[in-house]
PDB file of C-alpha atoms in Angstrom:
ATOM      1  CA  MET Q   1      32.259  93.019 126.055  1.00  0.00           C
ATOM      2  CA  ILE Q   2      31.592  90.593 128.899  1.00  0.00           C
ATOM      3  CA  LEU Q   3      34.019  88.121 127.305  1.00  0.00           C
ATOM      4  CA  PHE Q   4      36.635  90.867 127.032  1.00  0.00           C
ATOM      5  CA  ILE Q   5      36.306  91.802 130.723  1.00  0.00           C
ATOM      6  CA  ASN Q   6      36.376  88.141 131.758  1.00  0.00           C
ATOM      7  CA  ILE Q   7      39.563  87.563 129.754  1.00  0.00           C
ATOM      8  CA  ILE Q   8      41.226  90.618 131.302  1.00  0.00           C
ATOM      9  CA  ILE Q   9      40.332  89.478 134.832  1.00  0.00           C
ATOM     10  CA  THR Q  10      41.494  85.909 134.191  1.00  0.00           C
ATOM     11  CA  LEU Q  11      44.770  86.961 132.611  1.00  0.00           C
ATOM     12  CA  ASN Q  12      45.377  89.526 135.334  1.00  0.00           C
ATOM     13  CA  SER Q  13      44.936  86.903 138.060  1.00  0.00           C
ATOM     14  CA  THR Q  14      47.263  84.582 136.144  1.00  0.00           C
ATOM     15  CA  LEU Q  15      49.895  87.296 135.944  1.00  0.00           C
ATOM     16  CA  LYS Q  16      49.742  87.786 139.709  1.00  0.00           C
ATOM     17  CA  LYS Q  17      50.609  84.118 140.205  1.00  0.00           C
ATOM     18  CA  LEU Q  18      53.687  84.291 137.970  1.00  0.00           C
ATOM     19  CA  ASN Q  19      57.207  84.270 139.286  1.00  0.00           C
ATOM     20  CA  ALA Q  20      58.195  87.593 140.894  1.00  0.00           C
ATOM     21  CA  GLU Q  21      61.355  87.781 138.765  1.00  0.00           C
ATOM     22  CA  VAL Q  22      59.380  88.159 135.545  1.00  0.00           C
ATOM     23  CA  SER Q  23      59.067  91.711 134.339  1.00  0.00           C
ATOM     24  CA  GLN Q  24      55.576  92.999 135.101  1.00  0.00           C
ATOM     25  CA  MET Q  25      55.737  95.591 132.320  1.00  0.00           C
ATOM     26  CA  LYS Q  26      56.533  92.967 129.694  1.00  0.00           C
ATOM     27  CA  GLN Q  27      53.726  90.735 130.917  1.00  0.00           C
ATOM     28  CA  THR Q  28      51.293  93.648 130.840  1.00  0.00           C
ATOM     29  CA  LYS Q  29      52.230  94.417 127.244  1.00  0.00           C
ATOM     30  CA  VAL Q  30      51.719  90.792 126.270  1.00  0.00           C
ATOM     31  CA  LEU Q  31      48.378  90.729 128.088  1.00  0.00           C
ATOM     32  CA  VAL Q  32      47.165  93.849 126.286  1.00  0.00           C
ATOM     33  CA  PHE Q  33      48.387  92.571 122.910  1.00  0.00           C
ATOM     34  CA  LYS Q  34      46.694  89.199 123.302  1.00  0.00           C
ATOM     35  CA  THR Q  35      43.462  90.727 124.562  1.00  0.00           C
ATOM     36  CA  LEU Q  36      43.284  93.256 121.741  1.00  0.00           C
ATOM     37  CA  GLY Q  37      44.222  90.584 119.230  1.00  0.00           C
ATOM     38  CA  GLN Q  38      41.462  88.318 120.458  1.00  0.00           C
ATOM     39  CA  CYS Q  39      38.923  91.147 120.326  1.00  0.00           C
ATOM     40  CA  VAL Q  40      39.924  91.919 116.736  1.00  0.00           C
ATOM     41  CA  VAL Q  41      39.815  88.257 115.722  1.00  0.00           C
ATOM     42  CA  LEU Q  42      36.425  87.665 117.316  1.00  0.00           C
ATOM     43  CA  GLY Q  43      34.853  91.070 116.708  1.00  0.00           C
ATOM     44  CA  CYS Q  44      35.821  92.245 113.226  1.00  0.00           C
ATOM     45  CA  PRO Q  45      34.090  89.479 111.267  1.00  0.00           C
ATOM     46  CA  TRP Q  46      30.832  90.177 113.088  1.00  0.00           C
ATOM     47  CA  ILE Q  47      31.124  93.915 112.503  1.00  0.00           C
ATOM     48  CA  LEU Q  48      31.622  93.082 108.830  1.00  0.00           C
ATOM     49  CA  GLY Q  49      28.567  90.822 109.034  1.00  0.00           C
ATOM     50  CA  PHE Q  50      26.319  93.794 109.734  1.00  0.00           C
ATOM     51  CA  PHE Q  51      27.318  95.419 106.444  1.00  0.00           C
ATOM     52  CA  ILE Q  52      26.767  92.440 104.131  1.00  0.00           C
ATOM     53  CA  ASN Q  53      23.339  93.491 102.770  1.00  0.00           C
ATOM     54  CA  GLY Q  54      23.291  90.878 100.002  1.00  0.00           C
ATOM     55  CA  SER Q  55      26.868  91.422  98.797  1.00  0.00           C
ATOM     56  CA  GLU Q  56      28.315  88.041  97.849  1.00  0.00           C
ATOM     57  CA  VAL Q  57      31.895  89.284  98.187  1.00  0.00           C
ATOM     58  CA  LEU Q  58      31.317  90.444 101.766  1.00  0.00           C
ATOM     59  CA  GLU Q  59      29.537  87.166 102.545  1.00  0.00           C
ATOM     60  CA  ILE Q  60      32.580  85.213 101.357  1.00  0.00           C
ATOM     61  CA  ILE Q  61      34.965  87.416 103.346  1.00  0.00           C
ATOM     62  CA  PHE Q  62      32.725  87.000 106.417  1.00  0.00           C
ATOM     63  CA  LEU Q  63      32.721  83.228 105.946  1.00  0.00           C
ATOM     64  CA  ILE Q  64      36.500  83.038 105.538  1.00  0.00           C
ATOM     65  CA  LEU Q  65      37.213  85.235 108.564  1.00  0.00           C
ATOM     66  CA  ASN Q  66      34.791  83.309 110.780  1.00  0.00           C
ATOM     67  CA  SER Q  67      36.122  79.938 109.680  1.00  0.00           C
ATOM     68  CA  GLN Q  68      39.704  80.997 110.422  1.00  0.00           C
ATOM     69  CA  GLN Q  69      39.132  82.394 113.913  1.00  0.00           C
ATOM     70  CA  GLY Q  70      40.652  79.310 115.522  1.00  0.00           C
ATOM     71  CA  THR Q  71      43.728  79.650 113.334  1.00  0.00           C
ATOM     72  CA  PHE Q  72      44.147  83.295 114.294  1.00  0.00           C
ATOM     73  CA  ILE Q  73      43.776  82.511 118.002  1.00  0.00           C
ATOM     74  CA  PHE Q  74      46.395  79.745 117.611  1.00  0.00           C
ATOM     75  CA  LEU Q  75      48.736  82.259 116.004  1.00  0.00           C
ATOM     76  CA  ILE Q  76      48.202  84.808 118.770  1.00  0.00           C
ATOM     77  CA  TYR Q  77      48.553  82.437 121.719  1.00  0.00           C
ATOM     78  CA  CYS Q  78      50.985  79.811 120.417  1.00  0.00           C
ATOM     79  CA  VAL Q  79      53.084  81.011 117.506  1.00  0.00           C
ATOM     80  CA  LEU Q  80      53.704  84.438 119.030  1.00  0.00           C
ATOM     81  CA  ASN Q  81      54.584  82.878 122.411  1.00  0.00           C
ATOM     82  CA  ASN Q  82      58.355  82.535 122.774  1.00  0.00           C
ATOM     83  CA  GLU Q  83      58.189  79.466 125.035  1.00  0.00           C
ATOM     84  CA  VAL Q  84      55.935  77.601 122.612  1.00  0.00           C
ATOM     85  CA  ARG Q  85      58.206  78.495 119.674  1.00  0.00           C
ATOM     86  CA  GLN Q  86      61.199  77.097 121.576  1.00  0.00           C
ATOM     87  CA  GLN Q  87      59.361  73.830 122.215  1.00  0.00           C
ATOM     88  CA  TYR Q  88      58.394  73.584 118.543  1.00  0.00           C
ATOM     89  CA  ARG Q  89      62.046  74.121 117.571  1.00  0.00           C
ATOM     90  CA  LYS Q  90      63.134  71.341 119.929  1.00  0.00           C
ATOM     91  CA  PHE Q  91      60.447  69.050 118.549  1.00  0.00           C
ATOM     92  CA  PHE Q  92      61.361  69.660 114.904  1.00  0.00           C
ATOM     93  CA  ARG Q  93      65.083  69.327 115.637  1.00  0.00           C
ATOM     94  CA  CYS Q  94      64.309  65.985 117.247  1.00  0.00           C
ATOM     95  CA  LEU Q  95      62.348  64.878 114.193  1.00  0.00           C
ATOM     96  CA  CYS Q  96      64.987  66.029 111.725  1.00  0.00           C
ATOM     97  CA  GLY Q  97      68.164  65.534 113.708  1.00  0.00           C
ATOM     98  CA  GLY Q  98      67.875  62.149 115.299  1.00  0.00           C
ATOM     99  CA  HIS Q  99      67.395  60.977 118.875  1.00  0.00           C
ATOM    100  CA  LYS Q 100      67.802  64.172 120.869  1.00  0.00           C
ATOM    101  CA  LYS Q 101      65.613  64.459 123.933  1.00  0.00           C
ATOM    102  CA  LEU Q 102      62.700  66.899 124.031  1.00  0.00           C
TER     103      LEU Q 102
END
């Protein structure tokens, strides 16, 4: 919960520093989505961990979800970010297409 509040405060202060032309409503939606996504990614495996009670299947699911938290955070913050996707496209076009500048 403390992490959640800290993330909200940090992201809110970052949004205030953004360019005034950027839509505040869109940024708020992105902020809420990323915050909720991070809470799900970090919280759900540990909620599942309380219900293991010797079940090997739940232990394996718990292990897989915990080991993939970094991947899920990468997906939320990088792959779902339009600017990052554009840079990846430029990079892969450069690799596949020749000597274009990044």
